[in-house]
Structure formats: structure tokens, C-alpha cells
């Protein structure tokens, strides 16, 4: 691979080792470390933020790996330890090694020495290390701000020493899978390989898991297996030290389960401005060494990195890949590097995996250097609202609007009777985020809004409470459901209270045009109206309203809990046709949002018309972290009696 067209550029020749089923890239370059130089195999790894090498510190039964070499630091006249402590260094789910900090001379491909800080591996173990095709790695993090404190940043050091021009802030990988040869070019780009279909992935910090902000992450709008959308609005990372697709545990397991069903589905990665498609012939890889040697296996693995899809050679072997930095000049000899993004270009002689090109075009020439300071963006504060259209597994659709804390909308049911029904309720907080779910409480009146035929469920109400969450599969609304049936519906349900768990997914476009709720309401005389108190001191003050057609009861009022101070607004529904329907119980569904304890409540049950007691089940939901979603909603019961 010629570099005659490149100015002030270092080219690291790379070789491909045997493909092994350990998730690590088979690609490495051979460089000399120490004086005299010892040839060792290094990965140039954009998925780590430090430099390391297997060393003679390892006991004989440790640090066993396929590449097989160890750095003999005692044989190097330029070697020095920079610390007196040995410590563990974690590679996350991939494993942990014991390391010591040191420095020595690393010889560049053109023969120039470069003093380098690195970590010497003193111990590691495990099948994943045994299958490693390289002896160590040189970190290529997305920014100099994220470099491990006792390790050098090779690209930054080359600029500081004048070996690379800072106005060419590129690192380009060109791997030929068939020939098993390739290169990593630092400080330059081959413009003949930046033609045709291209994909630009602007850097966006991955912050779901603290400590790995150094990866080259970007926004991934959709992840599909065949025609099935499995995740949306998560992160994607391109890691030259990795091979297979890995990341979010649930997503990878669902992918493998879908592939096991047959049909050889494509994997489609959809970005805001471009798309990658991987066919089964690319993600089913022949294992060339290791315990599964000779098998052809789908390359997907859980990695404990929530909301992330990460991949390496599985994509990079079929693309010319360019990592682009923004260089910031801090002083005469000090350069800082900030991430711009990653560019991918289909190889002319390979599968055309970029199936939708980006509109942004690549500029391979000189790039301006920023003087002064540049602020990197922090974690995203993105939140989502419950406003929108939602569909559950039964096929029922709910269209919701939000005004402050209030929720209102309509429900189109696909179970029991069908029709369009009113919804009201409350939420708390600005919305759901990756870190916190949002509590939601809703009430439904099962008296149809339209001219549908009357059926027994028109006397019923429902209360729902739970949480809105951002998940890898898209926004989810997970609600505990209490259905209060006060009349018999032959061949469907006897009177009683029914419990269910409903999960709704957001629909991009509403399926139905929903009519608004009545704008003019009139107070009506009803047994529910008035003052109510429970044994623990909780009180309700309620009024009942309807519109001119007297179809449904709309409840307004106030809920006051003991020691809570000001009361909380109440919104809900009740069956104002219970007496006319000759029922003994009148269904009631109320919602309230209590700001002091950040809790929303759905209070659902029935008014005993003869005894004038109000028996309600209470679903109380609070904001929790996604990992604690099972603790979000509590259930209790409460009995009110009328007061004068």
C-alpha cells in the first residue's frame, strides 16, 4: 500500500492473524520496543485509552496468549518503571490484568524513536486472552482528555515531537481481508480511497456507563434484524481493537435468538445520515483458531454495555476507515485532540456494506488548528415525553397529549368492546431519561366517545400507573392496570377487579385521528360528589361533571394525605349511569400527582351505592433508575366514608 502521495505521514504496516472467537481484532502491527529493539505485535486500538504490553513480569502460567511474545524489560537499557505499585486494570466484561507503569522507547515504522509511557502486564488469565493475536495495544481514544493518566497518547506525542503535522489530524485504517495485509496511516489519508459510497458518524459521547467516554461513539437511530426493529436511539461505536458486534446484553441475545430462527436476516444499522447493512455471509464468520476452530458462528456477544452496539473488524475489513480529530494548540509544543467523528468508505473490491450514503462530504486536505480552549460536550440531558401515540401487545392504541403535569387523550381498544374512550392523568418531572424513568398515572372511562352501540363495559373504568422509560428497543410505557368491572359482560367477564401489566411502544405516526374531549362540562348530582375521609386521615373532596349528553362522569377534586400539607389535584372518571343501569356499585378511577413525595397515584375501585363507602386500590409510582424499575410501583388499598 503506497504512501507516496502522503506528506508528513506515518504508515504502520499491519497483518491479519487467525480469526478467533474472543471478540478481539485479528489485526496487528509489529513494532520494536526497548533498546535494543524487541519486535512485538501491537493492536492499534481505538477502543482503549492506554498503551500496554505483555511483559516478563508475568509468571510462567500467566499471560498465555496466541501471539506468544513478552517484553523483556531487563534487557532494555532505556527502560524505567514510573511507579512502585502493581495494580489491576479492568477491560470490563472482557477481563482484568495486573499492570505496572513504565516508560521505554518505541520505534516508529520509519525508524524514529519515541519515548512512550505504557503499562506492563504482570498477570492475566482466561480463554479470551489465550486467543489474542497480539502482545499488546496502543490506545487511540477519541480525545486526549480521556487518556489513562499513566499512559502516553501516541498520536499526540508524534505531533509534539514534530513527527506528524497537526494540520492533518487523521488516522486511517485500510485492511485487505483477502490478502491479510493492511495499514494504519497516521497524519494522512489516501484520497483515492475516499470515493464512492461514504458514511460519516459524528462523535457523540457515550455516557450510559461511566468510564468509557473514550470510545468513538455516535448516535444510532435504529438497529434492525431483518424486518424487525430491535432498538432505536442508542449509541454505536467503531473499535479497531474489536472484531464482532457486541454491547447491550439484551439486544445481542435477542439478535442471536432471531438468527437462530433461520432465514439469514440482514443486520441494518440506521443512522441519521446513512446506513450499513451486514448480510449473514459477513456476520457468520469461520473461526480459524481456538476452541471453536472450524466452526462458522454468528458474531454477536453481550458485553454489559447498556444502550450500545460496538463493532470492529467485522465492519472495518470492508471499509476504508478514517478517524478525524480537531487539534487544539494550547502552547508552542502542546496539542490537545478533540473528536470530530469517523468516516467509512466502501472498498471498491469488497461487499458494498454502506447501503445509504451520508450527505456530508469528506475533505482530505489541511484542517485548521484551533487556538486556545475547546469544551467537550458532557452527557446528554435528553428526555422524552409521554405525549404521542402508543400501542400495546393487544393492539390497543392510546393517543396522549401533555399540558404541564396533566395528561389527556383517547384510547382505541382492541379487546372486549371496541371504540374510542377518554383518558386523563398525570406525570411528574420533565420526562424520562437514560438515568431516570418518569412516573405516569392514567384513568380510562370505558363509555365510548362516538356513536358506538352500548354494551356492559360502558359502566367500567380503569386505573393505570407505572413508568415511561427510554430503552434500547425504543421508548416504553410500562403500566400496572386495574380494570373495575361493575356489571356482568356475558362470555367476557364477571363483575370484579382485574389486574394486568401492559407495555406500550411508541408509534411514529398516529394511527387514528382522535376527537377531543368535551370542552363544556356541567356539574351533575352524583353519589360520588362530596367529602370523603379514610381511617388514616387521607381525604378526598370530589365534584362530578358531564356534558350535555350525560354519557360519562368526569371527576375533579383534591386529595390530601396525612402530613402532606397542600392537597393534590385529582382528575378522573366515574360511571354516572350506574343507578340507571340498576347496579349496586359505581366504578371510579382517579389520578393525582403529589409533588412533595414525587409520586403519581391511580386510585381505582367502586362506590358502594347502598352503604356509601368508597373502596379503592391505589397504585403509587415514583421515579426510579431503570435498573430499579421493579420497585417503581406500590399497591395498597384504602376505604373512604362520607363526611358531612
Short mmCIF file of N, CA, C and O in Angstrom, two decimals, residues 72-154:
data_model
loop_
_atom_site.label_atom_id
_atom_site.label_comp_id
_atom_site.label_asym_id
_atom_site.label_seq_id
_atom_site.Cartn_x
_atom_site.Cartn_y
_atom_site.Cartn_z
N UNK A 72 10.89 -8.22 27.45
CA UNK A 72 11.90 -8.44 28.48
C UNK A 72 12.47 -7.08 28.88
O UNK A 72 13.42 -6.58 28.27
N UNK A 73 11.87 -6.45 29.86
CA UNK A 73 12.26 -5.09 30.24
C UNK A 73 13.68 -5.05 30.79
O UNK A 73 14.37 -4.03 30.68
N UNK A 74 14.17 -6.14 31.36
CA UNK A 74 15.52 -6.16 31.93
C UNK A 74 16.59 -6.12 30.84
O UNK A 74 17.74 -5.76 31.11
N UNK A 75 16.19 -6.46 29.61
CA UNK A 75 17.16 -6.45 28.50
C UNK A 75 17.21 -5.11 27.79
O UNK A 75 17.95 -4.95 26.82
N UNK A 76 16.43 -4.12 28.24
CA UNK A 76 16.38 -2.81 27.59
C UNK A 76 17.12 -1.77 28.43
O UNK A 76 16.80 -1.55 29.60
N UNK A 77 18.09 -1.08 27.81
CA UNK A 77 18.87 -0.07 28.53
C UNK A 77 18.11 1.24 28.73
O UNK A 77 18.54 2.08 29.52
N UNK A 78 17.02 1.41 28.02
CA UNK A 78 16.26 2.66 28.11
C UNK A 78 14.98 2.50 28.94
O UNK A 78 14.19 3.44 29.05
N UNK A 79 14.78 1.35 29.52
CA UNK A 79 13.55 1.08 30.27
C UNK A 79 13.61 1.70 31.66
O UNK A 79 14.67 1.75 32.30
N UNK A 80 12.44 2.16 32.16
CA UNK A 80 12.34 2.65 33.53
C UNK A 80 10.91 2.45 34.04
O UNK A 80 9.94 2.73 33.31
N UNK A 81 10.79 1.96 35.28
CA UNK A 81 9.48 1.97 35.94
C UNK A 81 9.15 3.40 36.35
O UNK A 81 10.03 4.15 36.77
N UNK A 82 7.91 3.78 36.25
CA UNK A 82 7.48 5.13 36.64
C UNK A 82 6.62 5.10 37.90
O UNK A 82 6.12 6.14 38.32
N UNK A 83 6.45 3.93 38.49
CA UNK A 83 5.67 3.79 39.72
C UNK A 83 6.17 2.54 40.43
O UNK A 83 6.77 1.66 39.82
N UNK A 84 5.92 2.48 41.73
CA UNK A 84 6.35 1.33 42.51
C UNK A 84 5.19 0.40 42.86
O UNK A 84 5.35 -0.51 43.68
N UNK A 85 4.04 0.63 42.25
CA UNK A 85 2.85 -0.13 42.61
C UNK A 85 2.38 -0.98 41.44
O UNK A 85 2.42 -0.56 40.29
N UNK A 86 1.90 -2.16 41.78
CA UNK A 86 1.23 -3.01 40.79
C UNK A 86 -0.26 -2.96 41.10
O UNK A 86 -0.66 -3.03 42.25
N UNK A 87 -1.06 -2.81 40.06
CA UNK A 87 -2.49 -2.60 40.28
C UNK A 87 -3.29 -3.35 39.23
O UNK A 87 -2.78 -3.69 38.16
N UNK A 88 -4.58 -3.60 39.51
CA UNK A 88 -5.44 -4.21 38.49
C UNK A 88 -5.91 -3.17 37.49
O UNK A 88 -6.17 -2.02 37.85
N UNK A 89 -6.01 -3.56 36.24
CA UNK A 89 -6.59 -2.71 35.21
C UNK A 89 -7.71 -3.50 34.54
O UNK A 89 -7.50 -4.61 34.06
N UNK A 90 -8.88 -2.90 34.53
CA UNK A 90 -10.06 -3.62 34.05
C UNK A 90 -10.33 -3.34 32.58
O UNK A 90 -10.29 -2.20 32.13
N UNK A 91 -10.60 -4.40 31.83
CA UNK A 91 -11.12 -4.31 30.47
C UNK A 91 -12.63 -4.56 30.47
O UNK A 91 -13.19 -5.01 29.47
N UNK A 92 -13.27 -4.30 31.62
CA UNK A 92 -14.70 -4.52 31.73
C UNK A 92 -15.02 -6.00 31.68
O UNK A 92 -14.29 -6.84 32.23
N UNK A 93 -16.13 -6.39 31.01
CA UNK A 93 -16.51 -7.80 30.94
C UNK A 93 -15.48 -8.67 30.26
O UNK A 93 -15.52 -9.89 30.39
N UNK A 94 -14.56 -8.05 29.50
CA UNK A 94 -13.59 -8.84 28.76
C UNK A 94 -12.52 -9.45 29.67
O UNK A 94 -11.94 -10.48 29.36
N UNK A 95 -12.24 -8.79 30.80
CA UNK A 95 -11.24 -9.35 31.71
C UNK A 95 -10.46 -8.27 32.43
O UNK A 95 -10.62 -7.07 32.20
N UNK A 96 -9.57 -8.70 33.33
CA UNK A 96 -8.73 -7.80 34.12
C UNK A 96 -7.30 -8.30 34.10
O UNK A 96 -7.05 -9.50 34.12
N UNK A 97 -6.35 -7.35 34.05
CA UNK A 97 -4.94 -7.72 34.15
C UNK A 97 -4.27 -6.90 35.25
O UNK A 97 -4.71 -5.80 35.57
N UNK A 98 -3.21 -7.44 35.81
CA UNK A 98 -2.36 -6.71 36.74
C UNK A 98 -1.31 -5.97 35.93
O UNK A 98 -0.71 -6.53 35.01
N UNK A 99 -1.07 -4.69 36.27
CA UNK A 99 -0.14 -3.89 35.47
C UNK A 99 0.79 -3.09 36.37
O UNK A 99 0.48 -2.81 37.53
N UNK A 100 1.94 -2.69 35.79
CA UNK A 100 2.86 -1.73 36.40
C UNK A 100 3.17 -0.66 35.37
O UNK A 100 3.29 -0.93 34.18
N UNK A 101 3.31 0.58 35.84
CA UNK A 101 3.56 1.72 34.94
C UNK A 101 5.05 1.82 34.63
O UNK A 101 5.90 1.66 35.51
N UNK A 102 5.36 2.15 33.36
CA UNK A 102 6.75 2.21 32.93
C UNK A 102 6.88 3.11 31.71
O UNK A 102 5.88 3.60 31.16
N UNK A 103 8.13 3.32 31.28
CA UNK A 103 8.39 4.04 30.03
C UNK A 103 9.56 3.38 29.32
O UNK A 103 10.45 2.80 29.94
N UNK A 104 9.54 3.48 27.99
CA UNK A 104 10.65 3.00 27.17
C UNK A 104 10.49 3.59 25.78
O UNK A 104 9.53 4.31 25.49
N UNK A 105 11.42 3.23 24.91
CA UNK A 105 11.45 3.76 23.56
C UNK A 105 10.69 2.83 22.63
O UNK A 105 10.95 1.62 22.59
N UNK A 106 9.74 3.40 21.89
CA UNK A 106 9.00 2.67 20.86
C UNK A 106 9.49 3.19 19.51
O UNK A 106 9.46 4.39 19.26
N UNK A 107 9.94 2.29 18.67
CA UNK A 107 10.49 2.69 17.37
C UNK A 107 9.40 2.71 16.31
O UNK A 107 8.70 1.71 16.10
N UNK A 108 9.24 3.88 15.67
CA UNK A 108 8.22 4.05 14.64
C UNK A 108 8.62 3.30 13.37
O UNK A 108 9.78 2.92 13.18
N UNK A 109 7.67 3.08 12.44
CA UNK A 109 7.98 2.33 11.22
C UNK A 109 9.11 2.94 10.39
O UNK A 109 9.86 2.22 9.73
N UNK A 110 9.26 4.26 10.46
CA UNK A 110 10.33 4.91 9.70
C UNK A 110 11.66 4.90 10.45
O UNK A 110 12.65 5.49 9.99
N UNK A 111 11.71 4.26 11.63
CA UNK A 111 12.95 4.13 12.38
C UNK A 111 13.17 5.17 13.45
O UNK A 111 14.18 5.13 14.15
N UNK A 112 12.26 6.11 13.61
CA UNK A 112 12.42 7.19 14.59
C UNK A 112 12.00 6.70 15.97
O UNK A 112 10.91 6.13 16.12
N UNK A 113 12.83 6.92 17.00
CA UNK A 113 12.44 6.51 18.35
C UNK A 113 11.47 7.51 18.98
O UNK A 113 11.54 8.70 18.72
N UNK A 114 10.56 6.98 19.82
CA UNK A 114 9.60 7.83 20.53
C UNK A 114 9.46 7.30 21.94
O UNK A 114 9.06 6.15 22.15
N UNK A 115 9.82 8.15 22.92
CA UNK A 115 9.67 7.72 24.31
C UNK A 115 8.18 7.60 24.62
O UNK A 115 7.39 8.50 24.34
N UNK A 116 7.80 6.47 25.22
CA UNK A 116 6.38 6.14 25.40
C UNK A 116 6.12 5.64 26.80
O UNK A 116 6.88 4.81 27.33
N UNK A 117 5.07 6.16 27.42
CA UNK A 117 4.61 5.63 28.71
C UNK A 117 3.60 4.50 28.42
O UNK A 117 2.73 4.65 27.56
N UNK A 118 3.74 3.41 29.14
CA UNK A 118 2.85 2.27 28.91
C UNK A 118 2.71 1.45 30.18
O UNK A 118 3.44 1.66 31.16
N UNK A 119 1.78 0.51 30.15
CA UNK A 119 1.53 -0.38 31.27
C UNK A 119 2.06 -1.76 30.92
O UNK A 119 1.75 -2.30 29.86
N UNK A 120 2.86 -2.32 31.82
CA UNK A 120 3.39 -3.68 31.64
C UNK A 120 2.45 -4.67 32.31
O UNK A 120 2.19 -4.58 33.51
N UNK A 121 1.93 -5.60 31.53
CA UNK A 121 1.07 -6.63 32.09
C UNK A 121 1.90 -7.59 32.93
O UNK A 121 2.89 -8.15 32.45
N UNK A 122 1.48 -7.77 34.19
CA UNK A 122 2.17 -8.68 35.10
C UNK A 122 1.39 -9.96 35.33
O UNK A 122 1.96 -10.94 35.81
N UNK A 123 0.11 -9.97 34.96
CA UNK A 123 -0.71 -11.18 35.11
C UNK A 123 -2.03 -10.96 34.37
O UNK A 123 -2.61 -9.88 34.43
N UNK A 124 -2.46 -11.97 33.67
CA UNK A 124 -3.83 -12.07 33.15
C UNK A 124 -4.10 -13.51 32.81
O UNK A 124 -3.18 -14.32 32.62
N UNK A 125 -5.37 -13.84 32.76
CA UNK A 125 -5.74 -15.24 32.54
C UNK A 125 -7.13 -15.27 31.91
O UNK A 125 -7.90 -14.33 32.01
N UNK A 126 -7.43 -16.36 31.23
CA UNK A 126 -8.75 -16.52 30.64
C UNK A 126 -8.68 -16.89 29.18
O UNK A 126 -7.71 -16.59 28.47
N UNK A 127 -9.72 -17.58 28.71
CA UNK A 127 -9.75 -18.07 27.33
C UNK A 127 -9.68 -16.93 26.33
O UNK A 127 -9.08 -17.06 25.27
N UNK A 128 -10.28 -15.77 26.66
CA UNK A 128 -10.26 -14.65 25.72
C UNK A 128 -8.84 -14.14 25.50
O UNK A 128 -8.48 -13.74 24.40
N UNK A 129 -8.02 -14.14 26.56
CA UNK A 129 -6.61 -13.74 26.39
C UNK A 129 -5.81 -14.81 25.65
O UNK A 129 -4.93 -14.50 24.86
N UNK A 130 -6.11 -16.07 25.91
CA UNK A 130 -5.37 -17.15 25.24
C UNK A 130 -5.50 -17.07 23.72
O UNK A 130 -4.61 -17.48 22.99
N UNK A 131 -6.62 -16.53 23.24
CA UNK A 131 -6.87 -16.45 21.81
C UNK A 131 -6.41 -15.12 21.19
O UNK A 131 -6.70 -14.84 20.03
N UNK A 132 -5.66 -14.32 21.96
CA UNK A 132 -5.28 -12.99 21.50
C UNK A 132 -4.15 -13.07 20.47
O UNK A 132 -3.10 -13.67 20.72
N UNK A 133 -4.37 -12.41 19.30
CA UNK A 133 -3.40 -12.45 18.21
C UNK A 133 -2.28 -11.44 18.36
O UNK A 133 -1.39 -11.37 17.51
N UNK A 134 -2.33 -10.60 19.40
CA UNK A 134 -1.29 -9.59 19.59
C UNK A 134 -0.76 -9.62 21.02
O UNK A 134 -1.39 -10.20 21.91
N UNK A 135 0.40 -8.99 21.22
CA UNK A 135 1.07 -8.99 22.53
C UNK A 135 0.67 -7.80 23.39
O UNK A 135 0.87 -7.82 24.61
N UNK A 136 0.15 -6.77 22.76
CA UNK A 136 -0.22 -5.56 23.49
C UNK A 136 -1.01 -4.63 22.60
O UNK A 136 -1.37 -4.98 21.47
N UNK A 137 -1.28 -3.44 23.09
CA UNK A 137 -2.09 -2.50 22.33
C UNK A 137 -1.65 -1.07 22.52
O UNK A 137 -1.11 -0.70 23.57
N UNK A 138 -1.85 -0.26 21.47
CA UNK A 138 -1.59 1.18 21.51
C UNK A 138 -2.94 1.88 21.41
O UNK A 138 -3.64 1.75 20.40
N UNK A 139 -3.30 2.60 22.45
CA UNK A 139 -4.62 3.20 22.52
C UNK A 139 -4.79 4.39 21.59
O UNK A 139 -3.89 5.22 21.44
N UNK A 140 -5.96 4.45 20.98
CA UNK A 140 -6.32 5.55 20.08
C UNK A 140 -7.68 6.10 20.54
O UNK A 140 -8.68 5.98 19.83
N UNK A 141 -7.75 6.69 21.76
CA UNK A 141 -9.03 7.18 22.26
C UNK A 141 -9.54 8.34 21.42
O UNK A 141 -8.79 8.95 20.66
N UNK A 142 -10.83 8.68 21.61
CA UNK A 142 -11.42 9.74 20.80
C UNK A 142 -10.89 11.12 21.16
O UNK A 142 -11.05 12.05 20.38
N UNK A 143 -10.25 11.26 22.32
CA UNK A 143 -9.76 12.57 22.73
C UNK A 143 -8.59 12.42 23.69
O UNK A 143 -8.53 11.45 24.46
N UNK A 144 -7.67 13.40 23.66
CA UNK A 144 -6.58 13.40 24.62
C UNK A 144 -7.08 13.65 26.04
O UNK A 144 -6.38 13.37 27.01
N UNK A 145 -8.31 14.16 26.18
CA UNK A 145 -8.89 14.39 27.51
C UNK A 145 -9.18 13.09 28.23
O UNK A 145 -9.32 13.08 29.46
N UNK A 146 -9.29 11.98 27.49
CA UNK A 146 -9.71 10.72 28.09
C UNK A 146 -8.57 9.70 28.19
O UNK A 146 -8.83 8.52 28.44
N UNK A 147 -7.32 10.13 28.00
CA UNK A 147 -6.20 9.19 28.07
C UNK A 147 -5.96 8.76 29.51
O UNK A 147 -6.03 9.58 30.43
N UNK A 148 -5.68 7.47 29.71
CA UNK A 148 -5.35 6.95 31.03
C UNK A 148 -4.11 7.68 31.56
O UNK A 148 -3.14 7.86 30.85
N UNK A 149 -4.17 8.13 32.82
CA UNK A 149 -3.19 9.07 33.36
C UNK A 149 -1.75 8.67 33.26
O UNK A 149 -0.88 9.53 33.13
N UNK A 150 -1.43 7.38 33.33
CA UNK A 150 -0.03 6.95 33.31
C UNK A 150 0.31 6.25 32.00
O UNK A 150 1.10 5.31 31.96
N UNK A 151 -0.30 6.73 30.93
CA UNK A 151 -0.07 6.14 29.62
C UNK A 151 0.02 7.25 28.59
O UNK A 151 -0.64 8.29 28.71
N UNK A 152 0.87 7.09 27.57
CA UNK A 152 1.04 8.10 26.54
C UNK A 152 -0.05 7.98 25.49
O UNK A 152 -0.64 6.91 25.30
N UNK A 153 -0.31 9.08 24.78
CA UNK A 153 -1.22 9.10 23.64
C UNK A 153 -0.34 9.23 22.41
O UNK A 153 0.22 10.29 22.14
N UNK A 154 -0.19 8.14 21.67
CA UNK A 154 0.77 8.06 20.57
C UNK A 154 0.60 9.20 19.58
O UNK A 154 1.58 9.86 19.19
#
